[in-house]
Structure formats: structure tokens, C-alpha cells
Short mmCIF file of C-alpha atoms and ligand atoms in Angstrom, two decimals:
data_model
loop_
_atom_site.label_atom_id
_atom_site.label_comp_id
_atom_site.label_asym_id
_atom_site.label_seq_id
_atom_site.Cartn_x
_atom_site.Cartn_y
_atom_site.Cartn_z
CA UNK A 99 159.42 155.79 -114.24
CA UNK A 100 159.91 152.85 -111.65
CA UNK A 101 157.05 151.70 -109.66
CA UNK A 102 157.10 150.73 -106.13
CA UNK A 103 157.15 146.78 -105.78
CA UNK A 104 156.19 146.75 -102.11
CA UNK A 105 155.41 148.61 -99.18
CA UNK A 106 155.52 147.73 -95.48
CA UNK A 107 152.89 149.44 -93.20
CA UNK A 108 152.88 149.50 -89.35
CA UNK A 109 149.97 146.98 -88.64
CA UNK A 110 146.69 148.90 -89.51
CA UNK A 111 143.27 148.96 -87.66
CA UNK A 112 139.94 149.21 -88.80
CA UNK A 113 137.79 152.10 -87.29
CA UNK A 114 134.43 151.02 -88.51
CA UNK A 115 133.54 147.17 -89.04
CA UNK A 116 130.33 145.01 -88.97
CA UNK A 117 131.36 141.49 -87.88
CA UNK A 118 127.89 140.23 -87.28
CA UNK A 119 127.31 137.41 -84.72
CA UNK A 120 127.02 133.48 -84.65
CA UNK A 121 128.09 131.53 -87.48
CA UNK A 122 128.88 134.60 -89.42
CA UNK A 123 131.91 135.21 -87.25
CA UNK A 124 133.64 132.31 -88.52
CA UNK A 125 133.72 133.47 -92.14
CA UNK A 126 134.46 137.17 -91.67
CA UNK A 127 136.49 137.47 -88.68
CA UNK A 128 139.55 135.76 -89.91
CA UNK A 129 139.53 138.05 -92.85
CA UNK A 130 139.59 141.15 -90.60
CA UNK A 131 142.02 139.62 -88.20
CA UNK A 132 144.48 138.62 -90.89
CA UNK A 133 144.90 142.44 -91.83
CA UNK A 134 144.01 144.35 -88.77
CA UNK A 135 145.37 144.44 -85.13
CA UNK A 136 141.97 146.16 -83.96
CA UNK A 137 138.70 146.97 -85.06
CA UNK A 138 135.72 149.36 -83.83
CA UNK A 139 133.05 146.87 -84.08
CA UNK A 140 129.50 148.09 -84.91
CA UNK A 141 126.59 147.18 -82.51
CA UNK A 142 123.91 146.94 -84.93
CA UNK A 143 123.07 143.29 -84.16
CA UNK A 144 119.55 141.99 -83.63
CA UNK A 145 118.70 143.05 -80.99
CA UNK A 146 121.33 146.00 -80.87
CA UNK A 147 124.27 145.94 -78.44
CA UNK A 148 122.91 148.90 -76.12
CA UNK A 149 124.51 148.02 -72.94
CA UNK A 150 127.99 147.21 -71.58
CA UNK A 151 126.82 143.83 -70.38
CA UNK A 152 125.55 143.17 -73.94
CA UNK A 153 128.88 144.38 -75.45
CA UNK A 154 130.89 142.19 -72.89
CA UNK A 155 129.25 139.15 -74.06
CA UNK A 156 129.58 139.98 -77.77
CA UNK A 157 133.27 140.45 -77.20
CA UNK A 158 133.48 137.23 -75.56
CA UNK A 159 131.77 135.59 -78.74
CA UNK A 160 133.95 137.45 -81.09
CA UNK A 161 137.19 136.21 -79.06
CA UNK A 162 135.96 132.81 -78.90
CA UNK A 163 135.39 132.63 -82.68
CA UNK A 164 139.03 133.82 -83.29
CA UNK A 165 141.13 130.98 -84.94
CA UNK A 166 143.76 129.85 -82.76
CA UNK A 167 147.07 131.80 -83.37
CA UNK A 168 145.29 134.82 -84.66
CA UNK A 169 145.69 138.17 -82.40
CA UNK A 170 142.80 140.46 -82.73
CA UNK A 171 141.44 143.21 -80.38
CA UNK A 172 137.62 143.98 -80.75
CA UNK A 173 137.05 147.70 -79.66
CA UNK A 174 133.40 147.66 -78.84
CA UNK A 175 130.71 150.23 -79.24
CA UNK A 176 127.42 150.80 -77.75
CA UNK A 177 124.29 151.63 -79.70
CA UNK A 178 122.79 154.57 -78.71
CA UNK A 179 118.85 154.78 -78.31
CA UNK A 180 116.50 157.39 -76.93
CA UNK A 181 116.57 155.98 -73.50
CA UNK A 182 120.32 155.05 -72.81
CA UNK A 183 121.03 155.79 -69.16
CA UNK A 184 123.88 158.02 -68.34
CA UNK A 185 125.22 155.39 -65.95
CA UNK A 186 125.72 153.17 -69.17
CA UNK A 187 128.15 155.69 -70.34
CA UNK A 188 129.92 155.57 -66.95
CA UNK A 189 130.12 151.84 -67.17
CA UNK A 190 131.22 152.08 -70.86
CA UNK A 191 134.21 154.23 -69.96
CA UNK A 192 135.02 152.14 -66.99
CA UNK A 193 135.13 149.05 -68.99
CA UNK A 194 138.14 150.07 -71.15
CA UNK A 195 136.89 148.00 -73.84
CA UNK A 196 133.81 149.91 -74.91
CA UNK A 197 135.64 152.71 -76.92
CA UNK A 198 132.64 154.80 -78.44
CA UNK A 199 128.92 155.08 -78.59
CA UNK A 200 127.27 154.72 -82.18
CA UNK A 201 124.43 157.22 -83.42
CA UNK A 202 122.16 155.67 -85.94
CA UNK A 203 119.22 158.03 -86.73
CA UNK A 204 116.20 155.83 -86.46
CA UNK A 205 115.59 153.94 -89.76
CA UNK A 206 118.58 155.20 -91.59
CA UNK A 207 120.33 151.75 -92.37
CA UNK A 208 120.50 148.12 -91.68
CA UNK A 209 119.26 147.40 -88.10
CA UNK A 210 118.71 150.90 -87.07
CA UNK A 211 115.08 150.71 -86.11
CA UNK A 212 116.00 151.19 -82.38
CA UNK A 213 118.09 154.17 -83.10
CA UNK A 214 117.72 157.74 -81.94
CA UNK A 215 114.50 159.68 -82.89
CA UNK A 216 115.38 162.96 -81.30
CA UNK A 217 118.84 163.90 -80.03
CA UNK A 218 117.25 166.09 -77.41
CA UNK A 219 116.47 162.92 -75.75
CA UNK A 220 120.11 162.03 -75.50
CA UNK A 221 121.20 165.33 -73.76
CA UNK A 222 122.52 164.00 -70.45
CA UNK A 223 124.40 161.16 -72.20
CA UNK A 224 126.00 163.54 -74.65
CA UNK A 225 127.04 165.89 -71.89
CA UNK A 226 128.56 162.98 -69.99
CA UNK A 227 130.40 161.76 -73.35
CA UNK A 228 131.71 165.22 -73.84
CA UNK A 229 132.96 165.35 -70.15
CA UNK A 230 134.75 161.84 -70.35
CA UNK A 231 135.96 162.03 -73.94
CA UNK A 232 134.11 158.90 -75.20
CA UNK A 233 133.62 159.45 -78.97
CA UNK A 234 130.32 159.47 -80.50
CA UNK A 235 130.33 157.75 -84.01
CA UNK A 236 127.58 159.14 -86.40
CA UNK A 237 125.84 157.41 -89.25
CA UNK A 238 125.49 160.96 -90.90
CA UNK A 239 122.29 160.78 -92.87
CA UNK A 240 118.91 162.37 -92.30
CA UNK A 241 115.92 160.03 -92.74
CA UNK A 242 113.39 162.39 -93.88
CA UNK A 243 111.88 160.55 -96.95
CA UNK A 244 111.43 163.85 -98.65
CA UNK A 245 115.16 164.53 -98.91
CA UNK A 246 116.60 162.97 -101.79
CA UNK A 247 118.82 159.89 -101.02
CA UNK A 248 121.79 161.38 -102.51
CA UNK A 249 121.59 164.47 -100.28
CA UNK A 250 120.92 162.97 -96.97
CA UNK A 251 124.47 163.39 -95.78
CA UNK A 252 124.63 166.90 -96.83
CA UNK A 253 121.49 167.87 -95.15
CA UNK A 254 122.46 165.99 -92.02
CA UNK A 255 125.55 168.37 -91.68
CA UNK A 256 123.28 171.28 -91.55
CA UNK A 257 120.26 169.87 -89.63
CA UNK A 258 121.93 167.63 -87.11
CA UNK A 259 125.77 167.79 -86.96
CA UNK A 260 126.32 171.59 -86.74
CA UNK A 261 123.65 172.07 -84.14
CA UNK A 262 125.09 169.11 -82.18
CA UNK A 263 128.53 170.81 -82.15
CA UNK A 264 127.47 174.03 -81.05
CA UNK A 265 125.72 172.34 -78.11
CA UNK A 266 128.73 170.05 -77.38
CA UNK A 267 131.71 171.94 -78.55
CA UNK A 268 134.13 169.52 -76.83
CA UNK A 269 132.49 166.45 -77.99
CA UNK A 270 134.51 163.91 -79.76
CA UNK A 271 132.88 162.84 -82.99
CA UNK A 272 133.73 160.49 -85.94
CA UNK A 273 131.62 161.34 -89.05
CA UNK A 274 131.41 157.66 -90.16
CA UNK A 275 132.05 156.49 -93.88
CA UNK A 276 131.70 159.97 -95.33
CA UNK A 277 130.77 160.08 -98.89
CA UNK A 278 130.53 163.71 -100.15
CA UNK A 279 132.76 166.62 -100.82
CA UNK A 280 130.47 168.60 -98.25
CA UNK A 281 131.49 166.06 -95.42
CA UNK A 282 135.15 166.17 -96.40
CA UNK A 283 135.14 169.99 -96.42
CA UNK A 284 133.12 170.15 -93.20
CA UNK A 285 135.45 167.86 -91.25
CA UNK A 286 138.68 169.55 -92.62
CA UNK A 287 137.39 172.87 -91.41
CA UNK A 288 136.51 171.48 -87.96
CA UNK A 289 138.75 171.38 -84.74
CA UNK A 290 140.76 168.46 -83.25
CA UNK A 291 137.84 166.63 -81.77
CA UNK A 292 136.05 165.87 -85.01
CA UNK A 293 137.21 163.23 -87.46
CA UNK A 294 135.91 161.05 -90.34
CA UNK A 295 136.41 157.45 -91.61
CA UNK A 296 136.45 156.80 -95.31
CA UNK A 297 135.76 153.40 -96.89
CA UNK A 298 137.84 151.79 -99.69
CA UNK A 299 134.81 151.39 -101.84
CA UNK A 300 133.87 155.14 -101.54
CA UNK A 301 137.41 155.81 -102.76
CA UNK A 302 137.34 153.51 -105.62
CA UNK A 303 133.91 153.82 -107.15
CA UNK A 304 131.32 156.40 -107.86
CA UNK A 305 127.55 155.83 -108.24
CA UNK A 306 127.84 154.66 -111.81
CA UNK A 307 129.28 151.15 -110.30
CA UNK A 308 125.62 150.55 -109.15
CA UNK A 309 124.32 150.54 -112.70
CA UNK A 310 127.28 149.45 -114.76
CA UNK A 311 125.98 146.73 -117.26
CA UNK A 312 122.81 146.13 -115.35
CA UNK A 313 121.83 146.50 -111.64
CA UNK A 314 124.79 145.53 -109.45
CA UNK A 315 123.44 145.10 -105.86
CA UNK A 316 126.92 144.30 -104.33
CA UNK A 317 127.88 147.84 -104.93
CA UNK A 318 124.80 148.98 -102.97
CA UNK A 319 125.66 150.30 -99.53
CA UNK A 320 124.61 153.12 -97.32
CA UNK A 321 125.36 155.99 -97.36
CA UNK A 322 125.10 155.21 -101.12
CA UNK A 323 127.84 155.87 -103.47
CA UNK A 324 127.82 159.39 -104.98
CA UNK A 325 129.02 161.34 -108.00
CA UNK A 326 132.62 161.29 -109.25
CA UNK A 327 133.26 165.01 -107.88
CA UNK A 328 132.39 163.55 -104.27
CA UNK A 329 134.80 160.51 -104.83
CA UNK A 330 137.58 162.67 -105.98
CA UNK A 331 137.18 164.99 -102.92
CA UNK A 332 137.27 161.93 -100.40
CA UNK A 333 140.43 160.69 -102.31
CA UNK A 334 141.87 164.07 -101.54
CA UNK A 335 140.90 164.03 -98.12
CA UNK A 336 142.24 160.67 -97.39
CA UNK A 337 145.61 161.27 -99.11
CA UNK A 338 145.89 164.87 -97.62
CA UNK A 339 147.85 163.82 -94.81
CA UNK A 340 145.17 165.41 -92.42
CA UNK A 341 145.36 163.36 -89.48
CA UNK A 342 141.57 163.58 -88.88
CA UNK A 343 140.84 161.14 -91.79
CA UNK A 344 141.44 157.46 -91.25
CA UNK A 345 140.64 154.00 -92.30
CA UNK A 346 137.06 152.58 -91.60
CA UNK A 347 135.99 149.75 -94.00
CA UNK A 348 132.35 149.57 -93.15
CA UNK A 349 132.60 145.97 -94.38
CA UNK A 350 129.10 144.74 -94.15
CA UNK A 351 128.28 141.19 -94.92
CA UNK A 352 125.08 140.16 -96.25
CA UNK A 353 124.26 136.66 -97.57
CA UNK A 354 123.70 136.62 -101.17
CA UNK A 355 120.06 135.89 -100.83
CA UNK A 356 119.66 139.14 -98.98
CA UNK A 357 121.54 141.18 -101.66
CA UNK A 358 120.34 139.83 -104.92
CA UNK A 359 116.49 140.36 -104.25
CA UNK A 360 114.04 142.88 -104.28
CA UNK A 361 114.60 145.21 -101.59
CA UNK A 362 118.05 143.90 -101.16
CA UNK A 363 120.12 144.94 -98.12
CA UNK A 364 122.66 147.57 -98.12
CA UNK A 365 126.26 146.81 -97.47
CA UNK A 366 129.47 146.06 -99.24
CA UNK A 367 131.76 143.27 -98.18
CA UNK A 368 135.21 144.40 -98.19
CA UNK A 369 137.09 142.56 -95.30
CA UNK A 370 138.70 139.88 -97.66
CA UNK A 371 140.81 142.52 -99.56
CA UNK A 372 140.60 145.76 -97.37
CA UNK A 373 144.07 146.73 -97.43
CA UNK A 374 144.44 145.89 -100.91
CA UNK A 375 141.53 147.98 -102.12
CA UNK A 376 142.85 150.95 -100.17
CA UNK A 377 146.21 150.49 -101.78
CA UNK A 378 144.64 150.30 -105.13
CA UNK A 379 142.99 153.79 -104.41
CA UNK A 380 146.08 155.37 -102.92
CA UNK A 381 148.35 154.04 -105.72
CA UNK A 382 145.90 155.64 -108.36
CA UNK A 383 146.17 158.79 -106.67
CA UNK A 384 150.05 158.58 -106.39
CA UNK A 385 149.68 158.61 -102.63
CA UNK A 386 150.94 155.36 -101.50
CA UNK A 387 153.27 157.20 -98.94
CA UNK A 388 150.18 158.52 -97.30
CA UNK A 389 148.75 155.12 -96.68
CA UNK A 390 150.40 154.25 -93.63
CA UNK A 391 149.28 157.21 -91.46
CA UNK A 392 145.68 156.80 -92.88
CA UNK A 393 145.64 153.09 -92.11
CA UNK A 394 147.87 152.76 -88.98
CA UNK A 395 148.49 156.33 -87.15
CA UNK A 396 145.45 158.57 -87.37
CA UNK A 397 142.84 156.27 -86.01
CA UNK A 398 144.71 155.40 -82.59
CA UNK A 399 146.00 158.82 -82.35
CA UNK A 400 142.34 160.11 -82.44
CA UNK A 401 141.10 157.68 -79.97
CA UNK A 402 143.90 157.97 -77.67
CA UNK A 403 145.20 154.52 -78.09
CA UNK A 404 148.67 153.35 -78.68
CA UNK A 405 149.70 152.67 -82.34
CA UNK A 406 150.37 149.07 -83.01
CA UNK A 407 153.82 147.41 -83.37
CA UNK A 408 154.73 144.88 -86.11
CA UNK A 409 153.99 145.33 -89.75
CA UNK A 410 152.14 144.14 -92.87
CA UNK A 411 153.68 144.01 -96.25
CA UNK A 412 151.80 144.68 -99.50
CA UNK A 413 153.31 143.51 -102.64
CA UNK A 414 152.57 144.63 -106.10
CA UNK A 415 151.18 141.39 -107.62
CA UNK A 416 148.00 140.99 -109.71
CA UNK A 417 145.32 138.59 -108.12
CA UNK A 418 141.45 138.22 -108.24
CA UNK A 419 139.36 137.91 -105.14
CA UNK A 420 137.16 134.67 -105.27
CA UNK A 421 133.64 134.97 -106.59
CA UNK A 422 132.07 134.07 -103.19
CA UNK A 423 132.72 132.51 -99.67
CA UNK A 424 130.69 129.95 -98.18
CA UNK A 425 128.69 131.66 -95.54
CA UNK A 426 125.88 130.60 -93.22
CA UNK A 427 125.48 126.93 -93.96
CA UNK A 428 124.23 126.86 -97.44
CA UNK A 429 124.36 130.41 -98.56
CA UNK A 430 127.42 132.46 -99.85
CA UNK A 431 128.78 135.94 -99.34
CA UNK A 432 129.85 137.77 -102.51
CA UNK A 433 132.79 140.16 -101.82
CA UNK A 434 133.33 143.45 -103.46
CA UNK A 435 135.57 143.29 -106.53
CA UNK A 436 134.79 139.50 -106.83
CA UNK A 437 136.63 138.30 -109.70
CA UNK A 438 138.13 141.64 -110.52
CA UNK A 439 141.86 142.05 -111.03
CA UNK A 440 143.60 143.90 -108.13
CA UNK A 441 147.14 144.96 -108.35
CA UNK A 442 148.18 144.79 -104.69
CA UNK A 443 148.25 141.78 -102.27
CA UNK A 444 148.96 141.63 -98.63
CA UNK A 445 151.69 138.96 -98.10
CA UNK A 446 150.87 136.26 -95.62
C1 NCD B 601 125.60 148.42 -92.74
C2 NCD B 601 125.24 147.01 -92.48
O1 NCD B 601 124.74 146.16 -93.31
O2 NCD B 601 125.17 146.81 -91.28
N1 NCD B 601 125.09 148.59 -94.17
C3 NCD B 601 125.93 149.57 -94.92
O3 NCD B 601 125.49 149.68 -96.22
N2 NCD B 601 126.92 150.28 -94.69
C4 NCD B 601 124.88 149.32 -91.84
C5 NCD B 601 125.61 150.92 -92.08
O4 NCD B 601 126.86 151.02 -91.62
O5 NCD B 601 125.00 151.70 -92.41
ZN1 ZN B 602 128.65 150.48 -91.04
#
């Protein structure tokens, strides 16, 4: 058997990314800009990005932090709250750079305290989004502490997502960073206005990774890694050719001190090797030929944006990501797969 030695892809995009702000941008932004032409930038800053005015300023800070000679287009999002006014949705649509609105159920994950407590409070906003075609991006986990943490996505589908789609059948929804077979099956059975992003780490690892050889906090993210049956279902969905599944890294940097500590933060940092990690997963499933649509076509097609021109090349070459990057003055950022052998490397 001969194995492919290199693959060229139309320049891809990242449809779910945490870039943070301030000094953090200098470390993480070049990693994403090297691989991706555009990214949907998450609004969970402190304070969250709840207005077009705040998104405009945040976008300007991102562009100012971009190293000379690098091209990268941040696609901005608004953080939905119980009191987001309908006019903010109109301003978002008119801006042409705010591309989506993010629903964090209050308390579901990092910096989600200001999130939505009851979707009924957002009825007018959701009606306007349905009318104008602005997508709703959902962190799909219930926050009910009585529900087992491994079941919160599955329960979210029943309790929140299905009723939402009955009420707003034309709303464009991206079920973000899906982690279960239930979510993959649900999205596959939906109509053309429902899509999902899948991270590289949920394609590569199951929940055992968090405990292998001792507690490994850098494999802790939300929604948390699930059982192997779920990983396999995600891999099948990502490699199925269904255009409603696409790439979203959910690369979520936290300083080492905030990860390697009691009560450590959720989030895996993957921007340093995002494409390589996806290539690893697709290769293992014998589906490298499906990577380009997943990474470069399905996202822009769903969002109604043009596909990118230009290309990136991945070569079959063994390498190891560094143990850490310098981050925020004296701290470090530990990337996923730090020091592990990867078999694909992006050229350039
Ligand atoms: C994200 C973060 O750190 O901002 N963490 C994570 O585990 N994915 C928040 C999120 O997307 O849930
Ligand atoms: Zn995220």
C-alpha cells in the first residue's frame, strides 16, 4: 500500500476560536493566522462582547495584533444575554463583520456567567435572527447540576434545542463543538439550517485521555471528552461528506497556572497545530480526501460566505509540538499534544 505523502487544501477557516485579548493575542493569533484565512471569534471576554460597538473595538485590537505580512479576517460574534435588544441584531447584520450570535447557557463554561438564563427572554431577538438569517451558535449543554456532566449535551438536545427549533424552524443554528453520537445523529437528521462544528481533540481522544497515567488537565475542556463510541460517531460524521459538519477548533488558551491547579479552567489549546491534528484524525479514518470540504468548503457554504482562494499544503513528516509557548509575561501556554509525535506538518 502506498500512502499519500502530501495534500494541498484550499485555505481553510476555523469556525470556532477563542483568541482572548490584550497580550494573549500576540501569542495565539499568529498560530491561527498561519493556518486559517478567517475565524469565527468567540465573544466570551471579560466583560463579554455583547454589542456591535464592543465587537468593532475587539476586531480592531485583533487586526492591530496581527504580525505584518499575515492576512487574517476575524469574523465577529455577539454574546447573547437575557437583555440583548433587537436593535443590536439589526446593527450586527448591517455591520457585515458580525457573523453570528453566541448562546452560552449561564454558567455552562468559561466566562459564561452573563449568559442566557431563559431563552424565552430572547424571543424577539431570535425572531429577528430567524428573519435576517444571522446564525445562532450554541454551547449545547444544560447547566442543571443534577444532570451528570457527561449527559449534559444529550439532555440539552431534548430540553432546549428541539423546542427552540420547533419555535423558530427557520433559524440558522450551529451546534458548537459537538461531543456525542446523540448530537451527531441529531444534526444529521436536521434540515439545511442546522450544522455542527467538531474539534480536532474530540475526533482524536476519548475521556480516558484525561486520566491516562494520572490526571492530565490539558485534556480537560467543555464539553468534556466522552466515551469511545462517541468519538467514533464524531469521526464518522466529520468524514461522512455531509456538508453540515465543519471545522471549529475551539482552541481555548489558558495560562499554565490556571490549568494545573485545583479548580483548573476548561479549554484545550490546539491553534499551534490545528490542521495537523485534524489530518491525524482523518488519516486514521482513511478519509484524508474528505478533509478539504470539512475544513475549507462546508463552513463558508453554510454561512453564505465565499470560499477562500489560495491553498495550504500538509506533508507527511514526523514532528513534535513544543512543550510550551511563552505566554502573558512570565507564564506559559501548554498546547495539546505537547511533545507528542504528529505525522502531518503544515508547510510554511
Ligand atoms: C472555552 C474557553 O476557555 O473560553 N473552554 C472550553 O473548554 N472549550 C469556553 C467554551 O467554548 O466552552
Ligand atoms: Zn469555545
